[in-house]
Coordinates of C-alpha atoms and ligand atoms in Angstrom, one line a residue:
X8 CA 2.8 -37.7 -12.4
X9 CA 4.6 -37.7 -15.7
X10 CA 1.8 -35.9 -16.9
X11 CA 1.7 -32.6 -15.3
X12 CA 4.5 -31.0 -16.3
X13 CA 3.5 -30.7 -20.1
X14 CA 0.2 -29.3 -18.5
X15 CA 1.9 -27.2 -16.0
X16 CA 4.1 -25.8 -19.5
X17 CA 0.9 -25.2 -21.2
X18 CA -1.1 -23.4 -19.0
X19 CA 1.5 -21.5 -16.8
X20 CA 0.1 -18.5 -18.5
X21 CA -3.5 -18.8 -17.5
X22 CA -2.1 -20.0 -14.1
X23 CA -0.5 -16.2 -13.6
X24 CA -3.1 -14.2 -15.1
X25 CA -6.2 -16.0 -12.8
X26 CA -4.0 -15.2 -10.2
X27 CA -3.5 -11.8 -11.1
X28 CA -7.3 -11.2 -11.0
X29 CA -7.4 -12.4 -7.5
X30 CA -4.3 -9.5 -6.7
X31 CA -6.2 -7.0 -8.3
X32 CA -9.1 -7.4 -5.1
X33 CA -7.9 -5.5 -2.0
X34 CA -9.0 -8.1 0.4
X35 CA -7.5 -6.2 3.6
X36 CA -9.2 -7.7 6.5
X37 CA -7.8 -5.0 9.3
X38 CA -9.7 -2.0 7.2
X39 CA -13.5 -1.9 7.7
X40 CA -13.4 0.1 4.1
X41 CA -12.5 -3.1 2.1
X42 CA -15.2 -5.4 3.9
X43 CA -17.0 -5.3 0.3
X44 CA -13.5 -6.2 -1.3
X45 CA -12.9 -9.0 1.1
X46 CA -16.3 -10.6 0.6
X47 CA -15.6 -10.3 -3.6
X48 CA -12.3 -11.7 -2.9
X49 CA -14.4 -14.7 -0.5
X50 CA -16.6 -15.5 -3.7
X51 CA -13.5 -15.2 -6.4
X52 CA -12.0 -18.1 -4.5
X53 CA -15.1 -19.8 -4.1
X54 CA -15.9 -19.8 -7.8
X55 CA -11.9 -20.8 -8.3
X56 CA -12.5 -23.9 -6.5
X57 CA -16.2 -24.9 -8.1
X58 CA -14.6 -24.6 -11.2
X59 CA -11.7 -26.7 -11.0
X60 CA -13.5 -29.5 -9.9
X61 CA -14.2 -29.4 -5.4
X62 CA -17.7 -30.1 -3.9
X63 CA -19.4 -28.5 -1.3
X64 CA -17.8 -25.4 -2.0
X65 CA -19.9 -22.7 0.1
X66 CA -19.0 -19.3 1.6
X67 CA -19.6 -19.6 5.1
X68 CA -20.5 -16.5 7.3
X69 CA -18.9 -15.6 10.9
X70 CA -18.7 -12.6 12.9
X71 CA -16.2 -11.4 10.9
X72 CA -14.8 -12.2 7.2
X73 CA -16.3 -15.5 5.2
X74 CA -14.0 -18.5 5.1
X75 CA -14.0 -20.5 1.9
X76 CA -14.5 -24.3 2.1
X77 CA -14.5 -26.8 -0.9
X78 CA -13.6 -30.5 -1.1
X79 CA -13.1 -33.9 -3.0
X80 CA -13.7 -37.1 -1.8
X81 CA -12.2 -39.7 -4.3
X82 CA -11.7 -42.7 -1.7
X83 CA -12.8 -43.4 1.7
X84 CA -9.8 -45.4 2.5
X85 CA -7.7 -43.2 1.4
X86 CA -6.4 -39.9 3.6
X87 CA -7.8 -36.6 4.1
X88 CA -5.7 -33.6 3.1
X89 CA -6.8 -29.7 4.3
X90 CA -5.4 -27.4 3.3
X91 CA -5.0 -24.4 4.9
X92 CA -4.7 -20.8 3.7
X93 CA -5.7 -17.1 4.0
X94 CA -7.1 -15.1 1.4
X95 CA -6.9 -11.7 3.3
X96 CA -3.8 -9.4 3.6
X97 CA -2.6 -6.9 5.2
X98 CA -3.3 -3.2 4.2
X99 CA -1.1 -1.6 1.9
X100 CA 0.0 1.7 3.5
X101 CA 2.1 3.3 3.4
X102 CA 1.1 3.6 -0.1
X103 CA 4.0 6.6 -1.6
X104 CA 6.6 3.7 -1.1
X105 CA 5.2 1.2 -3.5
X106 CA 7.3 1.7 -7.2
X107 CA 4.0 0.4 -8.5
X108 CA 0.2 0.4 -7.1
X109 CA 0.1 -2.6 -4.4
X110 CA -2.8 -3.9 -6.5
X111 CA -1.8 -3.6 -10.2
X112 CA 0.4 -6.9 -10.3
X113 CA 3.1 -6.5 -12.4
X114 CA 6.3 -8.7 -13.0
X115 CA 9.8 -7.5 -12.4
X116 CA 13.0 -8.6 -12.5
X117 CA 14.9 -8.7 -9.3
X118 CA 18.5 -10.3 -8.2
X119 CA 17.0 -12.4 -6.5
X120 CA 13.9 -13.1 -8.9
X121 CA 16.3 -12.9 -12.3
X122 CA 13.3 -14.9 -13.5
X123 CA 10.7 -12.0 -12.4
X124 CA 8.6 -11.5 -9.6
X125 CA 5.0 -10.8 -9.1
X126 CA 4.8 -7.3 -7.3
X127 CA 1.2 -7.0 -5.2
X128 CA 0.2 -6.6 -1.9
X129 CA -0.6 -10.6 -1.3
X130 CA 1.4 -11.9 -3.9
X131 CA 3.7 -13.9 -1.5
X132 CA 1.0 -13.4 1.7
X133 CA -0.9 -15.8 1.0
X134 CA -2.6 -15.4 -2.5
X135 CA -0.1 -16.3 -4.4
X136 CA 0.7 -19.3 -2.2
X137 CA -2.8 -20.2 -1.3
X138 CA -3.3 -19.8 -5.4
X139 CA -0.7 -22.9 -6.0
X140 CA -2.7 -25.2 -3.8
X141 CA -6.0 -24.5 -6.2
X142 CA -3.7 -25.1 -9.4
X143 CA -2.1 -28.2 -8.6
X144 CA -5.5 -29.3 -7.4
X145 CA -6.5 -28.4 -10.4
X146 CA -3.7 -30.5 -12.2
X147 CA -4.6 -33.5 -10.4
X148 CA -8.2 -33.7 -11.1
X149 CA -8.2 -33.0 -15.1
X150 CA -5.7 -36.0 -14.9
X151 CA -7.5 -38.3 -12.6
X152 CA -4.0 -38.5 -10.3
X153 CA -5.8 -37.1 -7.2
X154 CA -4.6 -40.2 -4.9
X155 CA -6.2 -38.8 -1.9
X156 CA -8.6 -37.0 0.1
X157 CA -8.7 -32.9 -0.3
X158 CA -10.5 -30.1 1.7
X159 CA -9.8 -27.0 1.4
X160 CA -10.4 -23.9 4.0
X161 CA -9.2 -20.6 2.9
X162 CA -9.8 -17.9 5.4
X163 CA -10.5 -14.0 5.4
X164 CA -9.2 -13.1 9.1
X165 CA -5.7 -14.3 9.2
X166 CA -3.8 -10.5 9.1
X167 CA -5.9 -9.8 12.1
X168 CA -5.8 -12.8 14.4
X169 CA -8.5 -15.6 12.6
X170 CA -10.7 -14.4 15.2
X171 CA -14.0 -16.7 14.4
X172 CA -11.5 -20.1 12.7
X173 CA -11.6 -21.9 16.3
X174 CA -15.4 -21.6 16.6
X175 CA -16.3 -22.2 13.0
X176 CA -13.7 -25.5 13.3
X177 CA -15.2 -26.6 16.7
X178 CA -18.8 -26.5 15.4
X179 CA -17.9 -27.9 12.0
X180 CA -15.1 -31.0 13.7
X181 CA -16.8 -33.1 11.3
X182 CA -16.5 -31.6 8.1
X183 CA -13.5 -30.7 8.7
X184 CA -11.8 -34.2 9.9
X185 CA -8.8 -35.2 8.1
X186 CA -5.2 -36.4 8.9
X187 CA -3.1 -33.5 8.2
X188 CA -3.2 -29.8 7.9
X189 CA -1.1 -28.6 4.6
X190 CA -0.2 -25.2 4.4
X191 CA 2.3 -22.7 1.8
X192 CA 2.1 -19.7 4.3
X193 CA 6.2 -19.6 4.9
X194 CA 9.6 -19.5 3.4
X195 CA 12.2 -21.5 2.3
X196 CA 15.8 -20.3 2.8
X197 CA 16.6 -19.3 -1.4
X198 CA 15.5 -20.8 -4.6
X199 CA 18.5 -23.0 -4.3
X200 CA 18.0 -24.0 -1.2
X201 CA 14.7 -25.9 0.0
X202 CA 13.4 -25.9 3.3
X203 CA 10.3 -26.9 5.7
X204 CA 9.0 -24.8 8.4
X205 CA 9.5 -27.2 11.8
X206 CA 9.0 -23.7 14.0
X207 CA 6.9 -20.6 14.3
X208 CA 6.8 -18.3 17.2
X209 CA 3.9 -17.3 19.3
X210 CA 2.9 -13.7 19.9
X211 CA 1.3 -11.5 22.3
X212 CA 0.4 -8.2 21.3
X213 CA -0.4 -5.3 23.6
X214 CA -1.3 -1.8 23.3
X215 CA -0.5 0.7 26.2
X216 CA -1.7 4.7 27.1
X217 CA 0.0 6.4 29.6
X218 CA -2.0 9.4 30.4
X219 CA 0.0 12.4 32.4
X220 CA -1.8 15.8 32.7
X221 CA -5.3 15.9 32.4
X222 CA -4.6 18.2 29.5
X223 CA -2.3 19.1 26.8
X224 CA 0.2 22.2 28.4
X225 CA 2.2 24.9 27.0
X226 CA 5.4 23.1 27.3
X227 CA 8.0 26.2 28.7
X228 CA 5.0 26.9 31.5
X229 CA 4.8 23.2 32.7
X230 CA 7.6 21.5 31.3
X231 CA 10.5 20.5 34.0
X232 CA 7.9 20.0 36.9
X233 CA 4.8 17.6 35.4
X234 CA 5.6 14.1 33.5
X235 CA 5.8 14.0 30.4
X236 CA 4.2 11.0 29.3
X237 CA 6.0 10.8 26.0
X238 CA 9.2 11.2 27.6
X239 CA 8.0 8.5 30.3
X240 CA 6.8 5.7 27.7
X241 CA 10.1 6.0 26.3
X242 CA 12.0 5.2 29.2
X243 CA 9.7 2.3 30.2
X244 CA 10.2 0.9 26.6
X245 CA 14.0 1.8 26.8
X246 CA 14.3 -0.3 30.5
X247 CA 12.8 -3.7 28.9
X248 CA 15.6 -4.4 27.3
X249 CA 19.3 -4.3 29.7
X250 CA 22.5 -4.6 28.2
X251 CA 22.6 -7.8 27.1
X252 CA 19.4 -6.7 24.9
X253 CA 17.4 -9.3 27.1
X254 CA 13.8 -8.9 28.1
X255 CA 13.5 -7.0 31.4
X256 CA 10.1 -8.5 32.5
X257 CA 9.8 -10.6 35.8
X258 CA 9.3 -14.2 34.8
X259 CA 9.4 -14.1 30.7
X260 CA 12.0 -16.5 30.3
X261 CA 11.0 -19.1 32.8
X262 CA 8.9 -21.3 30.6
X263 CA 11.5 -21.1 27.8
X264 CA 12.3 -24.1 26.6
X265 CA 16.0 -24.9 26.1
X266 CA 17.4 -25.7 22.6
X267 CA 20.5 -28.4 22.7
X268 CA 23.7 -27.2 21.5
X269 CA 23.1 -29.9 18.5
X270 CA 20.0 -28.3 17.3
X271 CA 21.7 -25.0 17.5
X272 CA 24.8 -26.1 15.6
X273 CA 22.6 -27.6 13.0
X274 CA 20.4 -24.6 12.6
X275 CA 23.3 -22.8 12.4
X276 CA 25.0 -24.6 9.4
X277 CA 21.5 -23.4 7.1
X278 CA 23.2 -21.3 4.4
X279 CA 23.1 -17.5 5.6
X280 CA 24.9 -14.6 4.5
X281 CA 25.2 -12.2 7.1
X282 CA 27.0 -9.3 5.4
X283 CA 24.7 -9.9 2.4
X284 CA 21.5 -9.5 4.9
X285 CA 23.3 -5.8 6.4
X286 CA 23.6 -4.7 2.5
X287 CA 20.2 -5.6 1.6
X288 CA 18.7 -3.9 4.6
X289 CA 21.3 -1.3 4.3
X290 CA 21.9 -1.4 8.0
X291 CA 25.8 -1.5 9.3
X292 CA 25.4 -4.0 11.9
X293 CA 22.9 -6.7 13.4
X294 CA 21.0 -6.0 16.9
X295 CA 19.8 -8.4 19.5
X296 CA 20.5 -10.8 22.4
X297 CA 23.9 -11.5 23.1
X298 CA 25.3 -14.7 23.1
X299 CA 22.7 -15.6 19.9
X300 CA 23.7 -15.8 16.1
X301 CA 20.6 -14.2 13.8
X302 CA 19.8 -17.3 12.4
X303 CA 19.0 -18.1 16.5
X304 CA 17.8 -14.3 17.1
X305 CA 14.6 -15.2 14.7
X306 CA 14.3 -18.6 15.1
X307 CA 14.4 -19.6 18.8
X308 CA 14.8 -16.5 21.1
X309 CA 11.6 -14.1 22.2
X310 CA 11.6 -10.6 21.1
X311 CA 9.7 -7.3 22.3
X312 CA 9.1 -5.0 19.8
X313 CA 7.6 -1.7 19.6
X314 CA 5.1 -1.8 16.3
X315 CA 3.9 2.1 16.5
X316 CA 4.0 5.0 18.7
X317 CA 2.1 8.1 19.0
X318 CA 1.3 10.9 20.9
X319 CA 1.2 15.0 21.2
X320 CA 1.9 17.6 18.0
X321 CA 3.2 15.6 14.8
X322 CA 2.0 18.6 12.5
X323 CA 4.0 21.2 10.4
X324 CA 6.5 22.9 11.8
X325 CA 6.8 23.6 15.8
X326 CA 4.4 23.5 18.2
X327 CA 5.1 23.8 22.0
X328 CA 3.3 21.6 24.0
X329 CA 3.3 19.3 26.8
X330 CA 1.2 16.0 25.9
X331 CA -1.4 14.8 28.3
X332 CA -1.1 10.9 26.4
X333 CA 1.4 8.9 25.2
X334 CA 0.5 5.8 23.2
X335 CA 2.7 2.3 21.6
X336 CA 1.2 -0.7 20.1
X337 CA 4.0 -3.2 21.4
X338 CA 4.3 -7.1 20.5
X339 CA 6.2 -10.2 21.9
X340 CA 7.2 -12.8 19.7
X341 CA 7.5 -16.4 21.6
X342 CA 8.9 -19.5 21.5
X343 CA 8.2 -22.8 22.3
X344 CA 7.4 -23.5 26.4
X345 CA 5.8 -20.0 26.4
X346 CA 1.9 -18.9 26.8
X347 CA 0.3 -15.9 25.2
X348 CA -2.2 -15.6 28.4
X349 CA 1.0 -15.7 30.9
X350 CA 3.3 -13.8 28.9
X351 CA -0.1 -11.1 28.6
X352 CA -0.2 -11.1 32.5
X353 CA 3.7 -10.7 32.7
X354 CA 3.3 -7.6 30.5
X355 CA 0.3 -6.1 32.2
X356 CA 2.2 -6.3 35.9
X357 CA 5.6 -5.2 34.7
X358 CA 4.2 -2.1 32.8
X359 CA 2.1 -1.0 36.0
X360 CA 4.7 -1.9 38.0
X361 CA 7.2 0.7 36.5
X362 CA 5.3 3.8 35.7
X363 CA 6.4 6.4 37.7
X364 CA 3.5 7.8 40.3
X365 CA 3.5 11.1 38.2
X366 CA 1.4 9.3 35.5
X367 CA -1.5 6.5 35.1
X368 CA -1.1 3.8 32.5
X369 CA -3.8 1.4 30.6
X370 CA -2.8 -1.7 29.7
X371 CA -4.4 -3.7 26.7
X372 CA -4.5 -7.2 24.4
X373 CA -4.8 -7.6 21.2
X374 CA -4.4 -10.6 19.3
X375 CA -2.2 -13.5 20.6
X376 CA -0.8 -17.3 19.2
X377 CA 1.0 -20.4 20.4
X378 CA 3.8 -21.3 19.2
X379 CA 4.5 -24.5 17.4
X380 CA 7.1 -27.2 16.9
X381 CA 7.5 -29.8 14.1
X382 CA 8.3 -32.9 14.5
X383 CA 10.5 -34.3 12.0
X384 CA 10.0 -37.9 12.1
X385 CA 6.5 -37.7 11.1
X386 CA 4.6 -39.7 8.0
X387 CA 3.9 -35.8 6.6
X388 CA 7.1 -34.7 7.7
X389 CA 8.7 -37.1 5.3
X390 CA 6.7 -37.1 2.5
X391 CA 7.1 -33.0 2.4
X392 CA 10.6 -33.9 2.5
X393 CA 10.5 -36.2 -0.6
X394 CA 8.1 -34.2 -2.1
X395 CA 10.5 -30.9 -1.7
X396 CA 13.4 -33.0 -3.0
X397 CA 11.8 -34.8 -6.1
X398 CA 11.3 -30.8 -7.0
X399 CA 13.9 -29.2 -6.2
X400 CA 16.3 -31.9 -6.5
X401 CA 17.7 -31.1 -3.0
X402 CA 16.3 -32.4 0.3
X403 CA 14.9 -29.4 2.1
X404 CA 16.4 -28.1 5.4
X405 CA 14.2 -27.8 8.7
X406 CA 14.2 -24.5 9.5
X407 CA 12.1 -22.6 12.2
X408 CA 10.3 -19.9 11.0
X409 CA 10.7 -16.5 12.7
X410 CA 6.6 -15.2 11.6
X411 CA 3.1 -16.8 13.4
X412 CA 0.4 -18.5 11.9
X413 CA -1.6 -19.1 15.1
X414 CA -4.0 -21.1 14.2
X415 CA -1.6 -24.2 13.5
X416 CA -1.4 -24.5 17.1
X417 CA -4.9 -24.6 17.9
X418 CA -5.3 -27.2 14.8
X419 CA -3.1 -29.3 17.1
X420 CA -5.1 -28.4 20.5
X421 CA -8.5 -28.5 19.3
X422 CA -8.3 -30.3 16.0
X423 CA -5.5 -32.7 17.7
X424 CA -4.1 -32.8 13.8
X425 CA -0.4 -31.9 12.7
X426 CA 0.2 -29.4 9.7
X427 CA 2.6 -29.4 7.6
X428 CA 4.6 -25.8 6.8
X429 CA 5.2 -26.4 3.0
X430 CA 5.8 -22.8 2.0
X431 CA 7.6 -21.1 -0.7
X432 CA 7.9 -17.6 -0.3
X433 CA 11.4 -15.9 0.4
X434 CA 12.0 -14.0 3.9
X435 CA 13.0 -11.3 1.5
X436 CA 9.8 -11.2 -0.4
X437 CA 8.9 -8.1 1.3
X438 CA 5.4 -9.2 3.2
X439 CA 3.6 -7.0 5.1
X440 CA 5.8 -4.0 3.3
X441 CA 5.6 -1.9 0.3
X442 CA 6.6 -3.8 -3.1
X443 CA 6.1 -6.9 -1.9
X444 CA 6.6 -9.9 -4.6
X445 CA 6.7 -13.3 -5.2
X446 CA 9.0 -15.2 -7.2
X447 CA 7.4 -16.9 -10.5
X448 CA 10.0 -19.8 -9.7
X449 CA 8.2 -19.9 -6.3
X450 CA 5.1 -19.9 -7.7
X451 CA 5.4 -22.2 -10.6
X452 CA 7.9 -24.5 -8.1
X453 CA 5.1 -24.8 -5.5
X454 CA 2.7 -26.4 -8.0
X455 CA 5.1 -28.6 -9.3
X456 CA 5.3 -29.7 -5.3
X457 CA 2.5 -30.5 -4.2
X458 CA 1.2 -33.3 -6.1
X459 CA 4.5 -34.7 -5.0
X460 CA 3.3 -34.5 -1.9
X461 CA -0.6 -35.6 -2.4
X462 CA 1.3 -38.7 -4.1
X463 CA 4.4 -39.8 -1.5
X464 CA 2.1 -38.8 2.1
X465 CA -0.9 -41.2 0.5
X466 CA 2.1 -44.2 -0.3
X467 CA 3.8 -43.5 3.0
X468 CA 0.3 -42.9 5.0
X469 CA -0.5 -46.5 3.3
X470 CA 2.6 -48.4 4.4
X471 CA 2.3 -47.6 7.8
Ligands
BES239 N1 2.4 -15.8 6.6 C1 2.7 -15.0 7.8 C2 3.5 -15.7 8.8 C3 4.9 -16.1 8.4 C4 5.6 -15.5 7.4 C5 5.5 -17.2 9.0 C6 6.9 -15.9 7.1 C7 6.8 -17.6 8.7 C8 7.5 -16.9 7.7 C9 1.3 -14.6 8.4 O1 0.4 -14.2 7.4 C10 1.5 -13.5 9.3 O2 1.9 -12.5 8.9 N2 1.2 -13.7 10.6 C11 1.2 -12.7 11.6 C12 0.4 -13.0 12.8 C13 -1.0 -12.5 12.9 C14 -1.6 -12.9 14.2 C15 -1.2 -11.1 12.5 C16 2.6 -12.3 12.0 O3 3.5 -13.2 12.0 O4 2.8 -11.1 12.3
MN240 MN1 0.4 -15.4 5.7
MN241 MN1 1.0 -12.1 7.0

């Protein structure tokens, strides 16, 4: 593999400006305004793919946004690589806090990035980490070093739940067969520090109305004697939490499973700089359960989190008034042992369960995930490792990742295939936010990596 890095050299300026073009599409899947954006985005990968060298590359249609298939068979005998990614993001607002348009990339300089950073809604999530897989691909092919097997599936839906990826991979089993899932969709602890994603949590996200007075009322006539049903979501929010900031609702922590002290300590010993994280976040103290570091707050421990809340006069100035509805999108994060349909059921009993009788409350899912465990002693597992450490020159650390991806559990379930987390971002890149970037160590790293790991996980997959 001698050979790549001269190329990689050579054409790392071509590498950032193709990927550039792609941050310059708005591809967000949640807004119904950028469906014509999304599609272009579908097609610019598409034609990314044809022209570095995969077959069968086709755009295929679902309910929703087009997912993006290519592949390259070089030898039966030899195993079958997917790779997974999403070519979608999430929107941009809000837009005023951006230092520079979410979709004019532009490299800066951060502390963390002294090398620069690309800044652009997707840079880090996924694009730019969907982007390395295409390049190295890329890399492999004009040198004939492809050892194995690739497909590629880059979806459109990911930001808002991959809605139509089970049925399009149930009616397309075949196609899609291989013997590992490889994904760059996740962080590694800093750019000194390597690390593989071995957990994601699960989420179950609800939306809830509580509806009081038929009608909005002036608030000195009414107030004191109906429910306010912005004062009353508050307090139901408030009382899922006690004081040991645990979850209030009947029955969420039964199917928990239990972490050993050993995995705990280990997880623990992960570099992490807690007074650094307050500064960067300028916040003057950390907030969760007790009796958990943060490191075990994110990894290993289920949250509830209010997302957004609305309801009665948010205008200029003062307006008296009594709401008639109160409204909060709300979202559990799980952990291994728990299910999305339970927890949903959990929610839905709890929240009617505590409404006062002075108001009526609605109850409704959005998306949900499984969450997933790595095993570690795996043929991928392994070969990631090497892979990482050939790169970096440091063996990577597991680390479970605090974020979902949930369709890596359903490739387990459905697909009954493994995936390997082999991402590169930082948890400080800023996804989902304003001025969200990604590294150009990251970027250029990850395509030094995964070769590495086309090359070790066919020798490894061999000797077994
Ligand atoms: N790439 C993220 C997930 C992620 C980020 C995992 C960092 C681990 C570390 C993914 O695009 C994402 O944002 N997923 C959503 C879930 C989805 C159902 C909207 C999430 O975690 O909120
Ligand atoms: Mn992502
Ligand atoms: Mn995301």
């Amino acid at each position: 593999m001698k050979e790549l890095k001269p190329y990689l050299e050579a054409n790392k300026q071509r590498f950032l400006d193709e990927l550039f073009d792609l941050l310059r599409i708005p591809s967000v899947s949640a807004d119904p305004k950028f469906a014509g954006d999304v599609r272009r985005m579908a097609e610019a990968t598409a034609d990314h793919l044809r022209t570095v060298g995969a077959e069968q590359v086709e755009v295929f249609e679902t309910a929703g946004h087009p997912i993006v298939y290519g592949e390259k068979m070089v030898n039966p005998k030899a195993p079958t690589v997917l790779v997974y990614g999403h070519y979608d993001v999430q929107p941009a607002d809000p837009l005023n806090l951006w230092d520079s348009p979410a979709f004019e990339p532009i490299v800066k300089k951060t502390k963390l990035h002294p090398q620069g950073a690309i800044f652009a809604r997707g840079s880090c999530d996924d694009k730019g980490q969907m982007f390395m897989h295409v390049k190295a691909f890329e890399m492999m092919l004009k040198h004939n070093l492809l050892p194995c097997n690739v497909k590629f599936m880059i979806e459109g839906e990911e930001e808002v739940g991959s809605k139509n990826l089970e049925k399009f991979c149930l009616e397309n089993r075949k196609k899609l067969a291989c013997d590992v899932v490889l994904i760059s969709d996740t962080s590694i602890i800093d750019n000194d520090t390597p690390s593989l994603t071995v957990g994601l949590r699960g989420l179950c996200y609800m939306e809830v109305e509580v509806t009081g007075p038929n009608r909005d009322l002036h608030s000195g006539v009414y107030g004191g004697a109906v429910a306010n049903p912005i004062n009353v979501l508050c307090q139901m929010i408030a009382s899922m939490h006690d004081s040991k900031r645990r979850i209030t609702i009947e029955g969420f922590y039964d199917d928990v499973e239990k972490v050993s002290a050993k995995e705990r300590k280990l997880m623990n010993e992960a570099p992490f700089d807690e007074k650094q994280y307050m500064k960067d976040l300028h916040i003057n103290d950390v907030m969760g359960e007790k009796g958990f570091t943060t490191i075990e707050r994110t990894g290993i421990r289920p949250t509830l989190d209010v997302n957004g809340i609305w309801g009665g006069y948010i205008g200029e100035g003062a307006k008296t008034v009594l709401p008639s509805k109160a409204f909060a999108k709300i979202s559990m994060r799980l952990v291994p042992g728990q299910d999305p349909k339970k927890i949903e059921k959990l929610f839905q009993k709890h929240f009617e369960k505590i409404a006062p009788k002075g108001v009526k409350v609605k109850v409704s899912p959005h998306h949900g995930g499984y969450p997933v465990v790595v095993p570690t002693n795996s043929v991928e597992y392994k070969a990631a490792e090497k892979a990482m450490e050939k790169a970096f020159g440091k063996k990577p650390l597991p680390q479970r990742g605090g974020g979902s991806i949930p369709i890596v559990a359903m490739f387990d379930q459905v697909l009954g295939v493994k995936s390997v987390l082999m991402g590169f971002g930082l948890d400080s890149d800023d996804i989902h936010s304003p001025n969200e970037h990604y590294g150009l160590f990251n970027y250029y790293k990850g395509i030094e990596t995964i070769p590495y790991f086309y090359q070790y996980y066919t020798e490894m997959k061999k000797k077994k």
